[in-house]
PDB file of C-alpha atoms in Angstrom:
ATOM      1  CA  ILE A   1     -81.314-152.725 -43.239  1.00  0.00           C
ATOM      2  CA  ALA A   2     -80.870-155.608 -40.807  1.00  0.00           C
ATOM      3  CA  VAL A   3     -79.455-158.802 -42.296  1.00  0.00           C
ATOM      4  CA  SER A   4     -80.873-162.015 -40.868  1.00  0.00           C
ATOM      5  CA  GLY A   5     -79.208-165.369 -41.325  1.00  0.00           C
ATOM      6  CA  GLY A   6     -77.736-167.446 -44.088  1.00  0.00           C
ATOM      7  CA  THR A   7     -80.776-167.758 -46.340  1.00  0.00           C
ATOM      8  CA  LEU A   8     -80.079-164.463 -48.102  1.00  0.00           C
ATOM      9  CA  VAL A   9     -76.378-165.318 -48.321  1.00  0.00           C
ATOM     10  CA  ARG A  10     -77.332-168.601 -50.006  1.00  0.00           C
ATOM     11  CA  ASP A  11     -79.601-166.843 -52.481  1.00  0.00           C
ATOM     12  CA  THR A  12     -76.942-164.225 -53.205  1.00  0.00           C
ATOM     13  CA  ALA A  13     -74.511-167.058 -53.951  1.00  0.00           C
ATOM     14  CA  VAL A  14     -77.065-168.410 -56.439  1.00  0.00           C
ATOM     15  CA  MET A  15     -77.285-164.946 -58.015  1.00  0.00           C
ATOM     16  CA  LEU A  16     -73.478-164.832 -58.287  1.00  0.00           C
ATOM     17  CA  GLY A  17     -73.423-168.319 -59.788  1.00  0.00           C
ATOM     18  CA  ALA A  18     -76.054-167.337 -62.357  1.00  0.00           C
ATOM     19  CA  ALA A  19     -73.931-164.358 -63.395  1.00  0.00           C
ATOM     20  CA  VAL A  20     -70.766-166.471 -63.673  1.00  0.00           C
ATOM     21  CA  VAL A  21     -72.591-169.042 -65.815  1.00  0.00           C
ATOM     22  CA  LEU A  22     -73.166-166.304 -68.391  1.00  0.00           C
ATOM     23  CA  VAL A  23     -69.417-165.950 -69.046  1.00  0.00           C
ATOM     24  CA  PRO A  24     -68.977-169.025 -71.303  1.00  0.00           C
ATOM     25  CA  PHE A  25     -72.322-168.390 -73.001  1.00  0.00           C
ATOM     26  CA  PHE A  26     -71.442-164.756 -73.736  1.00  0.00           C
ATOM     27  CA  ALA A  27     -67.961-165.804 -74.904  1.00  0.00           C
ATOM     28  CA  LEU A  28     -69.617-167.746 -77.722  1.00  0.00           C
ATOM     29  CA  GLY A  29     -71.069-164.468 -78.982  1.00  0.00           C
ATOM     30  CA  ASP A  30     -74.580-165.864 -79.027  1.00  0.00           C
ATOM     31  CA  LEU A  31     -77.043-166.994 -76.372  1.00  0.00           C
ATOM     32  CA  GLY A  32     -78.806-169.873 -78.096  1.00  0.00           C
ATOM     33  CA  ARG A  33     -81.848-171.996 -77.380  1.00  0.00           C
ATOM     34  CA  VAL A  34     -79.932-174.781 -75.633  1.00  0.00           C
ATOM     35  CA  ALA A  35     -78.222-172.337 -73.269  1.00  0.00           C
ATOM     36  CA  GLY A  36     -81.520-170.572 -72.652  1.00  0.00           C
ATOM     37  CA  GLY A  37     -83.241-173.862 -71.894  1.00  0.00           C
ATOM     38  CA  LEU A  38     -80.522-174.846 -69.424  1.00  0.00           C
ATOM     39  CA  MET A  39     -80.791-171.481 -67.681  1.00  0.00           C
ATOM     40  CA  PHE A  40     -84.572-171.711 -67.409  1.00  0.00           C
ATOM     41  CA  ALA A  41     -84.308-175.275 -66.086  1.00  0.00           C
ATOM     42  CA  ALA A  42     -81.809-174.041 -63.489  1.00  0.00           C
ATOM     43  CA  LEU A  43     -84.331-171.409 -62.389  1.00  0.00           C
ATOM     44  CA  ILE A  44     -87.040-174.046 -61.934  1.00  0.00           C
ATOM     45  CA  GLY A  45     -84.623-176.180 -59.914  1.00  0.00           C
ATOM     46  CA  TYR A  46     -83.700-173.207 -57.728  1.00  0.00           C
ATOM     47  CA  LEU A  47     -87.355-172.310 -57.099  1.00  0.00           C
ATOM     48  CA  VAL A  48     -88.202-175.884 -56.104  1.00  0.00           C
ATOM     49  CA  PHE A  49     -85.181-176.036 -53.796  1.00  0.00           C
ATOM     50  CA  ALA A  50     -85.947-172.639 -52.217  1.00  0.00           C
ATOM     51  CA  TYR A  51     -89.585-173.612 -51.687  1.00  0.00           C
ATOM     52  CA  ARG A  52     -88.662-176.862 -49.954  1.00  0.00           C
ATOM     53  CA  GLN A  53     -86.133-175.063 -47.789  1.00  0.00           C
ATOM     54  CA  SER A  54     -88.681-172.427 -46.778  1.00  0.00           C
ATOM     55  CA  ARG A  55     -91.181-175.138 -45.826  1.00  0.00           C
ATOM     56  CA  SER A  56     -88.634-176.686 -43.465  1.00  0.00           C
ATOM     57  CA  GLU A  57     -87.867-173.365 -41.756  1.00  0.00           C
ATOM     58  CA  PRO A  58     -90.025-172.106 -38.854  1.00  0.00           C
ATOM     59  CA  ALA A  59     -92.128-169.115 -39.859  1.00  0.00           C
ATOM     60  CA  SER A  60     -91.519-165.858 -38.051  1.00  0.00           C
ATOM     61  CA  SER A  61     -94.453-164.012 -36.558  1.00  0.00           C
ATOM     62  CA  THR A  62     -93.516-161.021 -38.713  1.00  0.00           C
ATOM     63  CA  ASP A  63     -93.282-162.985 -41.928  1.00  0.00           C
ATOM     64  CA  LEU A  64     -96.926-162.417 -42.857  1.00  0.00           C
ATOM     65  CA  PRO A  65     -99.386-159.617 -42.175  1.00  0.00           C
ATOM     66  CA  GLU A  66    -102.062-160.383 -39.596  1.00  0.00           C
ATOM     67  CA  ALA A  67    -104.900-159.822 -42.026  1.00  0.00           C
ATOM     68  CA  VAL A  68    -104.977-162.082 -45.083  1.00  0.00           C
ATOM     69  CA  SER A  69    -106.460-160.469 -48.183  1.00  0.00           C
ATOM     70  CA  ASN A  70    -109.111-162.138 -50.265  1.00  0.00           C
ATOM     71  CA  VAL A  71    -107.313-164.663 -52.473  1.00  0.00           C
ATOM     72  CA  TRP A  72    -109.492-164.194 -55.539  1.00  0.00           C
ATOM     73  CA  LEU A  73    -109.201-160.412 -55.372  1.00  0.00           C
ATOM     74  CA  SER A  74    -105.430-160.801 -55.158  1.00  0.00           C
ATOM     75  CA  ILE A  75    -105.456-163.037 -58.241  1.00  0.00           C
ATOM     76  CA  VAL A  76    -107.468-160.424 -60.151  1.00  0.00           C
ATOM     77  CA  TRP A  77    -104.968-157.727 -59.189  1.00  0.00           C
ATOM     78  CA  VAL A  78    -102.043-159.923 -60.267  1.00  0.00           C
ATOM     79  CA  VAL A  79    -103.608-160.664 -63.668  1.00  0.00           C
ATOM     80  CA  ALA A  80    -104.512-157.001 -64.194  1.00  0.00           C
ATOM     81  CA  GLY A  81    -101.023-155.939 -63.184  1.00  0.00           C
ATOM     82  CA  LEU A  82     -99.409-158.408 -65.589  1.00  0.00           C
ATOM     83  CA  ALA A  83    -101.612-157.157 -68.431  1.00  0.00           C
ATOM     84  CA  MET A  84    -100.625-153.552 -67.749  1.00  0.00           C
ATOM     85  CA  LEU A  85     -96.972-154.584 -67.501  1.00  0.00           C
ATOM     86  CA  MET A  86     -97.114-156.153 -70.970  1.00  0.00           C
ATOM     87  CA  VAL A  87     -98.615-153.006 -72.480  1.00  0.00           C
ATOM     88  CA  GLY A  88     -96.146-150.813 -70.615  1.00  0.00           C
ATOM     89  CA  ALA A  89     -93.200-152.975 -71.697  1.00  0.00           C
ATOM     90  CA  HIS A  90     -94.196-152.546 -75.355  1.00  0.00           C
ATOM     91  CA  TYR A  91     -94.171-148.759 -75.136  1.00  0.00           C
ATOM     92  CA  LEU A  92     -91.064-148.764 -72.945  1.00  0.00           C
ATOM     93  CA  VAL A  93     -89.061-150.599 -75.609  1.00  0.00           C
ATOM     94  CA  GLU A  94     -90.377-148.357 -78.396  1.00  0.00           C
ATOM     95  CA  GLY A  95     -89.572-145.231 -76.393  1.00  0.00           C
ATOM     96  CA  ALA A  96     -86.088-146.480 -75.502  1.00  0.00           C
ATOM     97  CA  VAL A  97     -85.230-147.167 -79.142  1.00  0.00           C
ATOM     98  CA  THR A  98     -86.475-143.700 -80.125  1.00  0.00           C
ATOM     99  CA  ILE A  99     -84.345-142.058 -77.419  1.00  0.00           C
ATOM    100  CA  ALA A 100     -81.269-144.019 -78.498  1.00  0.00           C
ATOM    101  CA  ARG A 101     -81.677-142.964 -82.126  1.00  0.00           C
ATOM    102  CA  THR A 102     -82.468-139.343 -81.259  1.00  0.00           C
ATOM    103  CA  PHE A 103     -79.425-138.799 -79.042  1.00  0.00           C
ATOM    104  CA  GLY A 104     -77.091-141.027 -81.034  1.00  0.00           C
ATOM    105  CA  VAL A 105     -76.275-143.439 -78.213  1.00  0.00           C
ATOM    106  CA  SER A 106     -76.252-147.207 -78.418  1.00  0.00           C
ATOM    107  CA  GLU A 107     -79.368-149.202 -77.662  1.00  0.00           C
ATOM    108  CA  ALA A 108     -77.221-151.230 -75.250  1.00  0.00           C
ATOM    109  CA  PHE A 109     -76.531-148.101 -73.179  1.00  0.00           C
ATOM    110  CA  ILE A 110     -80.229-147.192 -73.103  1.00  0.00           C
ATOM    111  CA  GLY A 111     -81.053-150.742 -72.023  1.00  0.00           C
ATOM    112  CA  LEU A 112     -78.440-150.622 -69.263  1.00  0.00           C
ATOM    113  CA  THR A 113     -79.656-147.279 -67.913  1.00  0.00           C
ATOM    114  CA  ILE A 114     -83.118-145.897 -68.751  1.00  0.00           C
ATOM    115  CA  VAL A 115     -84.830-149.235 -69.380  1.00  0.00           C
ATOM    116  CA  ALA A 116     -83.043-150.893 -66.449  1.00  0.00           C
ATOM    117  CA  VAL A 117     -84.052-148.118 -64.059  1.00  0.00           C
ATOM    118  CA  GLY A 118     -87.607-148.045 -65.392  1.00  0.00           C
ATOM    119  CA  THR A 119     -88.126-151.774 -64.990  1.00  0.00           C
ATOM    120  CA  SER A 120     -86.522-151.699 -61.531  1.00  0.00           C
ATOM    121  CA  LEU A 121     -88.921-149.111 -60.080  1.00  0.00           C
ATOM    122  CA  PRO A 122     -91.344-151.790 -58.778  1.00  0.00           C
ATOM    123  CA  GLU A 123     -88.438-153.482 -56.962  1.00  0.00           C
ATOM    124  CA  LEU A 124     -87.356-150.103 -55.567  1.00  0.00           C
ATOM    125  CA  ALA A 125     -90.852-149.346 -54.258  1.00  0.00           C
ATOM    126  CA  THR A 126     -91.248-152.825 -52.763  1.00  0.00           C
ATOM    127  CA  SER A 127     -87.863-152.768 -51.036  1.00  0.00           C
ATOM    128  CA  LEU A 128     -88.372-149.243 -49.669  1.00  0.00           C
ATOM    129  CA  ILE A 129     -91.761-150.109 -48.186  1.00  0.00           C
ATOM    130  CA  ALA A 130     -90.436-153.380 -46.766  1.00  0.00           C
ATOM    131  CA  ALA A 131     -87.412-151.622 -45.235  1.00  0.00           C
ATOM    132  CA  LEU A 132     -89.631-148.968 -43.626  1.00  0.00           C
ATOM    133  CA  LYS A 133     -91.761-151.754 -42.139  1.00  0.00           C
ATOM    134  CA  LYS A 134     -88.609-153.509 -40.850  1.00  0.00           C
ATOM    135  CA  GLN A 135     -89.223-156.470 -43.180  1.00  0.00           C
ATOM    136  CA  SER A 136     -85.538-156.780 -44.049  1.00  0.00           C
ATOM    137  CA  GLU A 137     -85.748-160.242 -45.633  1.00  0.00           C
ATOM    138  CA  ILE A 138     -88.387-159.006 -48.067  1.00  0.00           C
ATOM    139  CA  ALA A 139     -86.423-155.814 -48.774  1.00  0.00           C
ATOM    140  CA  ILE A 140     -83.248-157.690 -49.691  1.00  0.00           C
ATOM    141  CA  GLY A 141     -84.801-160.904 -50.968  1.00  0.00           C
ATOM    142  CA  ASN A 142     -86.921-158.954 -53.449  1.00  0.00           C
ATOM    143  CA  ILE A 143     -83.794-157.589 -55.114  1.00  0.00           C
ATOM    144  CA  ILE A 144     -81.885-160.868 -55.086  1.00  0.00           C
ATOM    145  CA  GLY A 145     -84.848-162.857 -56.369  1.00  0.00           C
ATOM    146  CA  SER A 146     -85.487-160.337 -59.125  1.00  0.00           C
ATOM    147  CA  ASN A 147     -81.874-160.555 -60.291  1.00  0.00           C
ATOM    148  CA  ILE A 148     -81.939-164.361 -60.315  1.00  0.00           C
ATOM    149  CA  PHE A 149     -85.203-164.375 -62.258  1.00  0.00           C
ATOM    150  CA  ASN A 150     -83.930-161.760 -64.730  1.00  0.00           C
ATOM    151  CA  ILE A 151     -80.784-163.775 -65.486  1.00  0.00           C
ATOM    152  CA  LEU A 152     -82.076-167.333 -65.507  1.00  0.00           C
ATOM    153  CA  GLY A 153     -85.752-166.780 -66.262  1.00  0.00           C
ATOM    154  CA  ILE A 154     -86.174-163.787 -68.537  1.00  0.00           C
ATOM    155  CA  LEU A 155     -82.853-164.089 -70.364  1.00  0.00           C
ATOM    156  CA  GLY A 156     -83.162-167.866 -70.581  1.00  0.00           C
ATOM    157  CA  LEU A 157     -86.757-167.898 -71.821  1.00  0.00           C
ATOM    158  CA  THR A 158     -86.058-165.097 -74.301  1.00  0.00           C
ATOM    159  CA  ALA A 159     -83.129-167.073 -75.730  1.00  0.00           C
ATOM    160  CA  VAL A 160     -85.368-170.139 -76.090  1.00  0.00           C
ATOM    161  CA  VAL A 161     -87.892-168.117 -78.098  1.00  0.00           C
ATOM    162  CA  SER A 162     -85.256-166.286 -80.151  1.00  0.00           C
ATOM    163  CA  PRO A 163     -81.437-166.676 -79.856  1.00  0.00           C
ATOM    164  CA  ILE A 164     -79.760-163.464 -78.663  1.00  0.00           C
ATOM    165  CA  PRO A 165     -76.560-162.090 -80.264  1.00  0.00           C
ATOM    166  CA  VAL A 166     -74.173-160.893 -77.529  1.00  0.00           C
ATOM    167  CA  ALA A 167     -72.040-157.809 -78.174  1.00  0.00           C
ATOM    168  CA  ASP A 168     -68.420-157.863 -76.970  1.00  0.00           C
ATOM    169  CA  ARG A 169     -69.023-155.015 -74.522  1.00  0.00           C
ATOM    170  CA  PHE A 170     -71.332-157.190 -72.414  1.00  0.00           C
ATOM    171  CA  LEU A 171     -68.622-159.831 -71.960  1.00  0.00           C
ATOM    172  CA  MET A 172     -65.730-157.405 -71.488  1.00  0.00           C
ATOM    173  CA  PHE A 173     -67.363-154.750 -69.288  1.00  0.00           C
ATOM    174  CA  ASP A 174     -70.969-155.128 -68.132  1.00  0.00           C
ATOM    175  CA  LEU A 175     -70.842-158.790 -67.075  1.00  0.00           C
ATOM    176  CA  PRO A 176     -67.636-158.375 -65.004  1.00  0.00           C
ATOM    177  CA  VAL A 177     -69.252-155.391 -63.266  1.00  0.00           C
ATOM    178  CA  MET A 178     -72.335-157.471 -62.459  1.00  0.00           C
ATOM    179  CA  ILE A 179     -70.179-160.305 -61.091  1.00  0.00           C
ATOM    180  CA  ALA A 180     -68.157-157.861 -58.970  1.00  0.00           C
ATOM    181  CA  VAL A 181     -71.354-156.328 -57.568  1.00  0.00           C
ATOM    182  CA  SER A 182     -72.717-159.793 -56.770  1.00  0.00           C
ATOM    183  CA  ILE A 183     -69.517-160.639 -54.889  1.00  0.00           C
ATOM    184  CA  GLY A 184     -69.710-157.347 -52.996  1.00  0.00           C
ATOM    185  CA  LEU A 185     -73.337-157.937 -52.030  1.00  0.00           C
ATOM    186  CA  THR A 186     -72.545-161.470 -50.864  1.00  0.00           C
ATOM    187  CA  LEU A 187     -69.827-160.091 -48.577  1.00  0.00           C
ATOM    188  CA  MET A 188     -72.075-157.301 -47.265  1.00  0.00           C
ATOM    189  CA  LEU A 189     -74.791-159.777 -46.317  1.00  0.00           C
ATOM    190  CA  ARG A 190     -72.355-161.456 -43.944  1.00  0.00           C
ATOM    191  CA  ARG A 191     -72.526-158.343 -41.776  1.00  0.00           C
ATOM    192  CA  PRO A 192     -75.373-157.778 -39.276  1.00  0.00           C
ATOM    193  CA  GLN A 193     -76.756-154.842 -41.247  1.00  0.00           C
ATOM    194  CA  ILE A 194     -76.323-152.674 -44.342  1.00  0.00           C
ATOM    195  CA  GLY A 195     -76.071-149.057 -43.212  1.00  0.00           C
ATOM    196  CA  ARG A 196     -76.410-145.697 -44.926  1.00  0.00           C
ATOM    197  CA  ILE A 197     -72.717-145.335 -45.767  1.00  0.00           C
ATOM    198  CA  PRO A 198     -72.568-148.590 -47.778  1.00  0.00           C
ATOM    199  CA  GLY A 199     -75.812-147.503 -49.438  1.00  0.00           C
ATOM    200  CA  ILE A 200     -74.311-144.162 -50.457  1.00  0.00           C
ATOM    201  CA  ILE A 201     -71.173-145.899 -51.721  1.00  0.00           C
ATOM    202  CA  MET A 202     -73.296-148.212 -53.873  1.00  0.00           C
ATOM    203  CA  LEU A 203     -75.166-145.250 -55.382  1.00  0.00           C
ATOM    204  CA  VAL A 204     -71.860-143.503 -56.179  1.00  0.00           C
ATOM    205  CA  LEU A 205     -70.514-146.682 -57.774  1.00  0.00           C
ATOM    206  CA  TYR A 206     -73.656-146.985 -59.892  1.00  0.00           C
ATOM    207  CA  ALA A 207     -73.257-143.381 -61.054  1.00  0.00           C
ATOM    208  CA  GLY A 208     -69.663-144.196 -61.995  1.00  0.00           C
ATOM    209  CA  TYR A 209     -70.823-147.265 -63.904  1.00  0.00           C
ATOM    210  CA  VAL A 210     -73.384-145.232 -65.863  1.00  0.00           C
ATOM    211  CA  TRP A 211     -70.703-142.688 -66.741  1.00  0.00           C
ATOM    212  CA  ALA A 212     -68.259-145.410 -67.835  1.00  0.00           C
ATOM    213  CA  ALA A 213     -70.927-147.282 -69.811  1.00  0.00           C
ATOM    214  CA  GLN A 214     -71.533-144.409 -72.239  1.00  0.00           C
TER     215      GLN A 214
END
C-alpha cells in the first residue's frame, strides 16, 4: 500500500493521542459520563478540524469516482445499512455472551477477539477493495478513522449513556498493546509504502496478542 503525505500521519497521531488519553480514565477504574462527554467533544473537534483541512487541500483526480451516484438512493442505502447494523449488533452481543459462557472464557476475551473481528469485517472489505483500486488513502484512512471513532465516539457516547466499569486487564495489558500498535503504525506511515512483509509481521503479532489475551 502506497503511503501519501502527512495527512495520514497526522490522523494516526490523533489515534495515538486518543489511546493515550484513555490511560488516566482507565486508571480510575471507571469511565464516567464526564470523561465520555470530553471524549465525544474531542471527536467533534477532530472532525471539524479534519473537514476544514480537507477543504483547504487540492482534490486529486483519483479522489472521487467519475460517476456520482444518486444522492437520495445513497441515503436510503445508508439508512437501511444502519438499521441492519443495529439488528446485527443485538444478535452479535447475545451470541458472544453465549459463546463466552459455553466455553468458560471471559466476556472481555470474546469482545477482544470474536466481536472485534466481526465488527471489523466492513473495514477489512473496504480497505481491501480500496487497496486493489490503488486508493491508498481510503485503504489506510478507513482504518485510522474507524479506530478514532471507536475510541472517542463509541466509547465516549456509551460512557455518557451508562458509565463503564474498567477491568484491570484493560489498563495493564490491552491498552498498552493498543498504544504500542498505534506508535508502530505512525512510524510505518513515514515510509513510502507498507509492503507484504510488514503486513505478515502485523498478522503474526495479532495472533500472538490473541494467544496472550486468553
